[in-house]
């Protein structure tokens, strides 16, 4: 059931990257970020159901499938969410979030878990106001209202769902299996990499297999492999241990919740860059193209550094160095064709991966020690 749910989000991430490709500017980047954060919130809220409830109960698969359908509608409305389909996107989001919470409030009657579901239902009701209002208005007010709605949804998690008469959720209320959580995050990350493979494959087969396009496809595939390697080594492998070892496991879980969308945003940008370098490998590189080709890996490394800090209580210097090198080489990209810009970004990622491997050989694996 968990993997079945994830299938919808391959489509969702693909639609996000295509929307950014069509609106490759600051406004488009801002809009894509808001839509990504909305989709991430839907996925995370639905993904934990299987950990908190017995999926053998017939009602739970029905609930997850209903959320899947709502998520598919959400993804379908994404390309024109800031246009004619704004109310459809907002309505689908609100329907999934409130509908899931209301369903769980009903099925947990008499169960102590109902308190958390009531808190979530309350805050989804609060954020529904700017979501739906944003779907009705046009232009920049929609962006402002939806940014407010996203802020409400994410702040509610950070402050543990403070609700009238119920107060904040306790650590017991928010308890989650570290093993399950880490596995689900890894699965979603693989799903995001699958979207990269999909984009690369579609772009590569769309217009011949010339040498320059083949080289660009090879660079794109190599970048995907390097992203997987850097994510997994080593914080991605031991996130479950970090959650279990933390004095407050829910705090580490919430921090991981914030770190992953930064990495996923980087992958969405890389996906756009992959399509550009395959379709136009040897053309001039406009600044907007360079921004996604280099900015995507930088965002990924930033999110990966946040995750590493939560697991080990420190950040490897090679992550910071990689971001700085990507920023330093960006001015020179106006002189290079897109495929070489992407190759330079891949070399930076390769250096980070090699540094990780060298450090792992030089000392025994360190245990998770998340910051207190």
CSV table of C-alpha atoms in Angstrom, one decimal:
chain,number,residue,atom,x,y,z
A,1,UNK,CA,0.0,0.0,0.0
A,2,UNK,CA,2.9,2.4,0.8
A,3,UNK,CA,4.5,1.9,-2.6
A,4,UNK,CA,1.2,2.0,-4.3
A,5,UNK,CA,0.6,5.5,-2.8
A,6,UNK,CA,4.0,6.7,-4.0
A,7,UNK,CA,3.1,6.0,-7.6
A,8,UNK,CA,0.9,9.0,-7.8
A,9,UNK,CA,3.8,11.2,-6.7
A,10,UNK,CA,6.0,10.2,-9.7
A,11,UNK,CA,3.3,11.9,-11.8
A,12,UNK,CA,3.1,14.8,-9.4
A,13,UNK,CA,6.8,15.5,-9.5
A,14,UNK,CA,6.9,15.2,-13.3
A,15,UNK,CA,4.1,17.8,-13.6
A,16,UNK,CA,6.0,20.1,-11.2
A,17,UNK,CA,9.2,19.9,-13.3
A,18,UNK,CA,7.3,20.4,-16.5
A,19,UNK,CA,5.5,23.5,-15.0
A,20,UNK,CA,8.8,25.0,-13.9
A,21,UNK,CA,10.3,24.3,-17.4
A,22,UNK,CA,7.4,26.3,-18.9
A,23,UNK,CA,7.8,29.2,-16.5
A,24,UNK,CA,11.5,29.3,-15.9
A,25,UNK,CA,11.8,32.6,-14.0
A,26,UNK,CA,11.6,33.8,-10.4
A,27,UNK,CA,7.9,33.8,-10.3
A,28,UNK,CA,7.7,30.3,-11.7
A,29,UNK,CA,10.3,29.1,-9.2
A,30,UNK,CA,8.2,30.6,-6.3
A,31,UNK,CA,5.0,29.0,-7.6
A,32,UNK,CA,6.7,25.6,-8.0
A,33,UNK,CA,8.1,25.7,-4.5
A,34,UNK,CA,4.6,26.4,-3.0
A,35,UNK,CA,3.1,23.6,-5.0
A,36,UNK,CA,5.9,21.2,-4.0
A,37,UNK,CA,5.5,22.0,-0.4
A,38,UNK,CA,1.7,21.4,-0.6
A,39,UNK,CA,2.3,18.0,-2.3
A,40,UNK,CA,5.0,17.1,0.3
A,41,UNK,CA,2.6,17.9,3.1
A,42,UNK,CA,-0.1,15.6,1.5
A,43,UNK,CA,2.4,12.8,1.1
A,44,UNK,CA,3.8,13.0,4.6
A,45,UNK,CA,0.4,13.2,6.2
A,46,UNK,CA,-0.8,10.2,4.3
A,47,UNK,CA,2.4,8.1,4.5
A,48,UNK,CA,2.4,7.9,8.3
A,49,UNK,CA,-1.1,6.3,8.3
A,50,UNK,CA,0.4,2.8,7.9
A,51,UNK,CA,2.7,3.3,10.9
A,52,UNK,CA,0.0,4.6,13.2
A,53,UNK,CA,-2.8,2.4,12.2
A,54,UNK,CA,-3.3,-1.3,11.4
A,55,UNK,CA,-3.4,-1.5,7.6
A,56,UNK,CA,-5.2,-4.8,7.8
A,57,UNK,CA,-8.3,-2.9,8.9
A,58,UNK,CA,-10.4,-2.5,5.7
A,59,UNK,CA,-11.0,1.2,6.4
A,60,UNK,CA,-7.3,2.1,6.2
A,61,UNK,CA,-6.6,0.9,2.6
A,62,UNK,CA,-9.9,2.7,1.5
A,63,UNK,CA,-8.6,5.9,3.1
A,64,UNK,CA,-5.2,5.7,1.5
A,65,UNK,CA,-6.8,5.0,-1.9
A,66,UNK,CA,-9.1,8.0,-1.5
A,67,UNK,CA,-6.0,10.1,-0.7
A,68,UNK,CA,-4.3,8.8,-3.8
A,69,UNK,CA,-7.2,9.9,-6.0
A,70,UNK,CA,-7.2,13.3,-4.4
A,71,UNK,CA,-3.4,13.6,-4.9
A,72,UNK,CA,-3.8,12.6,-8.5
A,73,UNK,CA,-6.3,15.4,-9.0
A,74,UNK,CA,-3.9,17.7,-7.2
A,75,UNK,CA,-1.1,16.8,-9.5
A,76,UNK,CA,-3.3,17.1,-12.6
A,77,UNK,CA,-4.2,20.6,-11.6
A,78,UNK,CA,-0.6,21.7,-11.0
A,79,UNK,CA,0.4,23.1,-14.4
A,80,UNK,CA,-2.4,25.7,-14.3
A,81,UNK,CA,-2.7,26.0,-10.5
A,82,UNK,CA,-1.8,29.6,-10.7
A,83,UNK,CA,-4.2,30.1,-13.6
A,84,UNK,CA,-7.6,28.7,-14.4
A,85,UNK,CA,-7.3,25.6,-12.2
A,86,UNK,CA,-6.5,27.4,-8.9
A,87,UNK,CA,-9.7,26.5,-7.2
A,88,UNK,CA,-9.4,22.9,-8.3
A,89,UNK,CA,-5.9,22.6,-6.9
A,90,UNK,CA,-6.9,24.3,-3.6
A,91,UNK,CA,-10.1,22.3,-3.3
A,92,UNK,CA,-8.3,19.0,-3.9
A,93,UNK,CA,-5.7,19.9,-1.3
A,94,UNK,CA,-8.3,20.9,1.3
A,95,UNK,CA,-10.5,17.9,0.5
A,96,UNK,CA,-7.6,15.4,1.0
A,97,UNK,CA,-6.3,17.0,4.2
A,98,UNK,CA,-9.6,17.6,5.9
A,99,UNK,CA,-11.2,14.5,4.6
A,100,UNK,CA,-8.4,12.2,5.8
A,101,UNK,CA,-8.3,13.8,9.3
A,102,UNK,CA,-12.1,13.8,9.7
A,103,UNK,CA,-12.1,10.1,8.7
A,104,UNK,CA,-9.5,9.3,11.3
A,105,UNK,CA,-11.3,11.3,14.0
A,106,UNK,CA,-14.3,9.1,13.4
A,107,UNK,CA,-12.4,5.7,13.3
A,108,UNK,CA,-10.4,6.6,16.4
A,109,UNK,CA,-13.4,7.3,18.6
A,110,UNK,CA,-12.5,6.2,22.1
A,111,UNK,CA,-8.9,5.9,21.3
A,112,UNK,CA,-6.2,8.2,22.7
A,113,UNK,CA,-4.9,8.7,19.1
A,114,UNK,CA,-8.0,10.7,18.4
A,115,UNK,CA,-6.6,13.8,20.2
A,116,UNK,CA,-3.9,14.2,17.5
A,117,UNK,CA,-6.4,13.7,14.7
A,118,UNK,CA,-8.6,16.5,16.2
A,119,UNK,CA,-5.6,18.8,16.4
A,120,UNK,CA,-4.7,18.2,12.8
A,121,UNK,CA,-8.3,18.6,11.7
A,122,UNK,CA,-8.4,21.9,13.5
A,123,UNK,CA,-5.3,23.3,11.8
A,124,UNK,CA,-6.2,22.0,8.3
A,125,UNK,CA,-9.5,23.9,8.8
A,126,UNK,CA,-7.5,27.0,9.6
A,127,UNK,CA,-5.2,26.7,6.6
A,128,UNK,CA,-8.3,25.9,4.4
A,129,UNK,CA,-9.3,29.5,4.5
A,130,UNK,CA,-6.3,31.0,2.7
A,131,UNK,CA,-6.1,27.9,0.4
A,132,UNK,CA,-9.7,28.3,-0.8
A,133,UNK,CA,-9.5,32.1,-0.8
A,134,UNK,CA,-6.3,31.9,-2.9
A,135,UNK,CA,-8.1,29.6,-5.4
A,136,UNK,CA,-10.8,32.2,-5.9
A,137,UNK,CA,-8.6,35.3,-6.5
A,138,UNK,CA,-6.2,35.8,-9.4
A,139,UNK,CA,-2.7,37.1,-9.8
A,140,UNK,CA,-0.2,37.9,-7.0
A,141,UNK,CA,-2.9,37.7,-4.2
A,142,UNK,CA,-3.1,34.0,-4.9
A,143,UNK,CA,0.6,33.5,-4.3
A,144,UNK,CA,0.4,35.5,-1.0
A,145,UNK,CA,-2.6,33.6,0.3
A,146,UNK,CA,-1.2,30.2,-0.6
A,147,UNK,CA,2.2,31.2,0.9
A,148,UNK,CA,0.3,32.0,4.1
A,149,UNK,CA,-1.6,28.6,3.9
A,150,UNK,CA,1.7,26.7,3.5
A,151,UNK,CA,3.2,28.6,6.4
A,152,UNK,CA,0.3,27.7,8.6
A,153,UNK,CA,0.5,24.0,7.6
A,154,UNK,CA,4.2,23.8,8.3
A,155,UNK,CA,4.3,25.9,11.4
A,156,UNK,CA,1.5,23.8,13.0
A,157,UNK,CA,3.9,20.8,12.8
A,158,UNK,CA,6.8,22.7,14.2
A,159,UNK,CA,4.8,23.9,17.2
A,160,UNK,CA,3.1,20.5,17.7
A,161,UNK,CA,-0.4,21.4,16.7
A,162,UNK,CA,-1.4,23.8,19.5
A,163,UNK,CA,-5.2,23.6,19.7
A,164,UNK,CA,-7.8,25.3,21.9
A,165,UNK,CA,-8.7,23.1,25.0
A,166,UNK,CA,-6.3,20.4,23.9
A,167,UNK,CA,-3.0,22.3,23.9
A,168,UNK,CA,0.1,21.0,22.1
A,169,UNK,CA,0.6,17.4,21.2
A,170,UNK,CA,3.1,15.5,23.5
A,171,UNK,CA,6.0,13.5,22.4
A,172,UNK,CA,3.9,10.4,23.1
A,173,UNK,CA,1.2,11.7,20.8
A,174,UNK,CA,3.8,12.2,18.0
A,175,UNK,CA,5.6,9.0,18.5
A,176,UNK,CA,6.7,7.4,15.2
A,177,UNK,CA,8.7,4.3,14.3
A,178,UNK,CA,12.2,5.5,13.3
A,179,UNK,CA,12.7,2.4,11.0
A,180,UNK,CA,9.4,3.0,9.3
A,181,UNK,CA,10.0,6.8,8.9
A,182,UNK,CA,13.5,6.4,7.5
A,183,UNK,CA,12.3,3.7,5.0
A,184,UNK,CA,9.4,5.9,3.8
A,185,UNK,CA,11.7,8.8,3.2
A,186,UNK,CA,14.2,6.6,1.3
A,187,UNK,CA,11.3,5.3,-0.8
A,188,UNK,CA,10.1,8.8,-1.6
A,189,UNK,CA,13.7,9.9,-2.5
A,190,UNK,CA,13.9,6.9,-4.9
A,191,UNK,CA,10.6,7.9,-6.4
A,192,UNK,CA,12.0,11.4,-7.0
A,193,UNK,CA,15.1,9.9,-8.7
A,194,UNK,CA,12.6,7.8,-10.8
A,195,UNK,CA,11.1,11.1,-12.0
A,196,UNK,CA,14.7,12.1,-13.1
A,197,UNK,CA,15.0,8.9,-15.0
A,198,UNK,CA,11.6,9.4,-16.6
A,199,UNK,CA,12.5,12.9,-17.7
A,200,UNK,CA,15.9,11.9,-19.0
A,201,UNK,CA,14.4,9.0,-21.0
A,202,UNK,CA,11.6,11.0,-22.5
A,203,UNK,CA,13.9,13.8,-23.6
A,204,UNK,CA,16.5,11.4,-24.9
A,205,UNK,CA,14.0,9.5,-27.1
A,206,UNK,CA,12.2,12.5,-28.4
A,207,UNK,CA,14.5,13.6,-31.1
A,208,UNK,CA,17.2,11.2,-32.2
A,209,UNK,CA,20.4,9.8,-30.6
A,210,UNK,CA,23.1,12.1,-31.9
A,211,UNK,CA,26.4,12.1,-30.1
A,212,UNK,CA,25.9,15.4,-28.3
A,213,UNK,CA,22.4,14.4,-27.0
A,214,UNK,CA,23.8,11.0,-26.0
A,215,UNK,CA,26.6,12.7,-24.0
A,216,UNK,CA,24.0,14.9,-22.3
A,217,UNK,CA,21.9,11.9,-21.4
A,218,UNK,CA,24.9,10.2,-20.0
A,219,UNK,CA,25.7,13.2,-17.8
A,220,UNK,CA,22.1,13.3,-16.6
A,221,UNK,CA,22.1,9.6,-15.7
A,222,UNK,CA,25.5,10.0,-13.9
A,223,UNK,CA,24.1,12.9,-11.9
A,224,UNK,CA,21.1,10.7,-10.8
A,225,UNK,CA,23.5,8.0,-9.6
A,226,UNK,CA,25.6,10.5,-7.7
A,227,UNK,CA,22.5,11.9,-6.0
A,228,UNK,CA,21.5,8.4,-4.8
A,229,UNK,CA,25.0,7.7,-3.6
A,230,UNK,CA,25.3,11.0,-1.6
A,231,UNK,CA,21.9,10.6,-0.1
A,232,UNK,CA,22.4,7.1,1.1
A,233,UNK,CA,25.9,7.6,2.5
A,234,UNK,CA,25.6,7.7,5.4
A,235,UNK,CA,22.9,9.7,7.1
A,236,UNK,CA,20.3,8.2,4.8
A,237,UNK,CA,21.2,4.7,6.0
A,238,UNK,CA,21.1,5.4,9.7
A,239,UNK,CA,18.2,7.9,10.0
A,240,UNK,CA,16.2,5.3,11.8
A,241,UNK,CA,18.9,4.8,14.4
A,242,UNK,CA,19.1,8.6,14.9
A,243,UNK,CA,15.4,8.8,15.6
A,244,UNK,CA,15.5,5.9,18.0
A,245,UNK,CA,18.6,7.3,19.8
A,246,UNK,CA,17.3,10.9,20.2
A,247,UNK,CA,16.0,12.1,23.6
A,248,UNK,CA,13.0,13.5,21.6
A,249,UNK,CA,12.5,11.3,18.5
A,250,UNK,CA,9.7,13.5,17.3
A,251,UNK,CA,12.0,16.4,17.0
A,252,UNK,CA,14.4,14.5,14.7
A,253,UNK,CA,11.4,13.3,12.7
A,254,UNK,CA,10.2,16.8,12.2
A,255,UNK,CA,13.6,18.0,11.2
A,256,UNK,CA,13.9,15.3,8.6
A,257,UNK,CA,10.5,16.3,7.4
A,258,UNK,CA,11.9,19.8,6.7
A,259,UNK,CA,15.2,18.6,5.2
A,260,UNK,CA,13.7,16.3,2.5
A,261,UNK,CA,11.6,18.9,0.6
A,262,UNK,CA,14.8,21.0,0.2
A,263,UNK,CA,16.5,17.9,-1.5
A,264,UNK,CA,13.3,17.2,-3.5
A,265,UNK,CA,13.2,20.8,-4.7
A,266,UNK,CA,16.8,20.4,-5.9
A,267,UNK,CA,15.8,17.2,-7.8
A,268,UNK,CA,12.9,19.0,-9.5
A,269,UNK,CA,15.3,21.7,-10.6
A,270,UNK,CA,17.8,19.1,-11.8
A,271,UNK,CA,15.0,17.4,-13.8
A,272,UNK,CA,14.4,20.7,-15.6
A,273,UNK,CA,18.1,21.0,-16.3
A,274,UNK,CA,18.3,17.5,-17.6
A,275,UNK,CA,15.6,18.2,-20.2
A,276,UNK,CA,17.3,21.4,-21.2
A,277,UNK,CA,20.8,19.9,-21.7
A,278,UNK,CA,19.5,16.9,-23.7
A,279,UNK,CA,17.3,19.1,-26.0
A,280,UNK,CA,19.9,21.9,-26.4
A,281,UNK,CA,23.3,20.3,-25.5
A,282,UNK,CA,25.5,22.7,-27.4
A,283,UNK,CA,23.5,26.0,-27.4
A,284,UNK,CA,24.2,29.1,-25.4
A,285,UNK,CA,23.4,28.8,-21.7
A,286,UNK,CA,21.0,31.6,-20.5
A,287,UNK,CA,21.2,32.5,-16.8
A,288,UNK,CA,17.9,30.8,-16.1
A,289,UNK,CA,19.2,27.5,-17.5
A,290,UNK,CA,22.4,27.8,-15.4
A,291,UNK,CA,20.3,28.5,-12.3
A,292,UNK,CA,18.5,25.1,-12.5
A,293,UNK,CA,21.6,23.1,-13.8
A,294,UNK,CA,23.8,24.4,-10.9
A,295,UNK,CA,21.2,25.5,-8.4
A,296,UNK,CA,19.5,22.0,-8.3
A,297,UNK,CA,22.6,20.2,-7.1
A,298,UNK,CA,23.3,23.1,-4.6
A,299,UNK,CA,19.8,22.8,-3.2
A,300,UNK,CA,20.2,19.0,-2.9
A,301,UNK,CA,23.5,19.4,-1.0
A,302,UNK,CA,21.9,22.0,1.3
A,303,UNK,CA,19.0,19.7,2.2
A,304,UNK,CA,21.4,16.7,2.6
A,305,UNK,CA,23.6,18.8,5.0
A,306,UNK,CA,20.5,19.6,7.1
A,307,UNK,CA,19.7,15.9,7.3
A,308,UNK,CA,23.3,15.1,8.2
A,309,UNK,CA,23.2,17.6,11.0
A,310,UNK,CA,20.1,16.0,12.5
A,311,UNK,CA,21.6,12.6,12.3
A,312,UNK,CA,25.2,13.2,13.4
A,313,UNK,CA,25.1,16.7,15.0
A,314,UNK,CA,27.6,18.1,12.5
A,315,UNK,CA,27.9,18.9,8.7
A,316,UNK,CA,30.7,17.5,6.5
A,317,UNK,CA,32.8,20.2,5.0
A,318,UNK,CA,32.5,18.6,1.6
A,319,UNK,CA,28.8,19.5,1.5
A,320,UNK,CA,29.5,23.1,2.2
A,321,UNK,CA,32.5,23.1,-0.2
A,322,UNK,CA,30.3,21.6,-3.0
A,323,UNK,CA,27.7,24.4,-2.6
A,324,UNK,CA,30.5,27.1,-2.6
A,325,UNK,CA,32.1,25.6,-5.7
A,326,UNK,CA,28.8,25.5,-7.6
A,327,UNK,CA,28.3,29.1,-6.7
A,328,UNK,CA,31.8,30.1,-7.7
A,329,UNK,CA,31.6,28.5,-11.2
A,330,UNK,CA,28.2,30.0,-12.0
A,331,UNK,CA,29.6,33.2,-13.6
A,332,UNK,CA,31.7,31.1,-16.1
A,333,UNK,CA,28.6,29.3,-17.3
A,334,UNK,CA,27.8,32.0,-19.8
A,335,UNK,CA,30.8,30.8,-21.8
A,336,UNK,CA,29.9,27.1,-21.8
A,337,UNK,CA,27.2,25.1,-23.5
A,338,UNK,CA,24.6,23.5,-21.3
A,339,UNK,CA,26.0,20.0,-21.4
A,340,UNK,CA,29.4,21.2,-20.1
A,341,UNK,CA,27.7,23.2,-17.3
A,342,UNK,CA,25.9,20.0,-16.3
A,343,UNK,CA,29.1,18.1,-16.5
A,344,UNK,CA,30.8,20.6,-14.2
A,345,UNK,CA,27.9,20.1,-11.7
A,346,UNK,CA,28.3,16.4,-12.0
A,347,UNK,CA,32.0,16.6,-11.3
A,348,UNK,CA,31.3,18.6,-8.1
A,349,UNK,CA,28.8,15.9,-7.0
A,350,UNK,CA,31.4,13.2,-7.8
A,351,UNK,CA,34.0,15.0,-5.7
A,352,UNK,CA,31.5,15.0,-2.8
A,353,UNK,CA,30.8,11.3,-3.3
A,354,UNK,CA,34.5,10.4,-3.5
A,355,UNK,CA,35.2,12.4,-0.4
A,356,UNK,CA,32.5,10.5,1.4
A,357,UNK,CA,33.9,7.2,0.4
A,358,UNK,CA,37.5,8.1,1.4
A,359,UNK,CA,36.3,9.3,4.8
A,360,UNK,CA,34.4,6.1,5.3
A,361,UNK,CA,37.5,4.0,4.5
A,362,UNK,CA,39.6,6.1,6.8
A,363,UNK,CA,37.6,5.6,10.0
A,364,UNK,CA,35.0,3.3,11.5
A,365,UNK,CA,31.4,4.3,11.0
A,366,UNK,CA,30.2,6.8,13.5
A,367,UNK,CA,27.1,6.3,15.5
A,368,UNK,CA,24.2,8.7,15.2
A,369,UNK,CA,24.3,11.5,17.7
A,370,UNK,CA,21.6,14.0,16.8
A,371,UNK,CA,21.9,17.5,18.4
A,372,UNK,CA,20.0,17.8,21.7
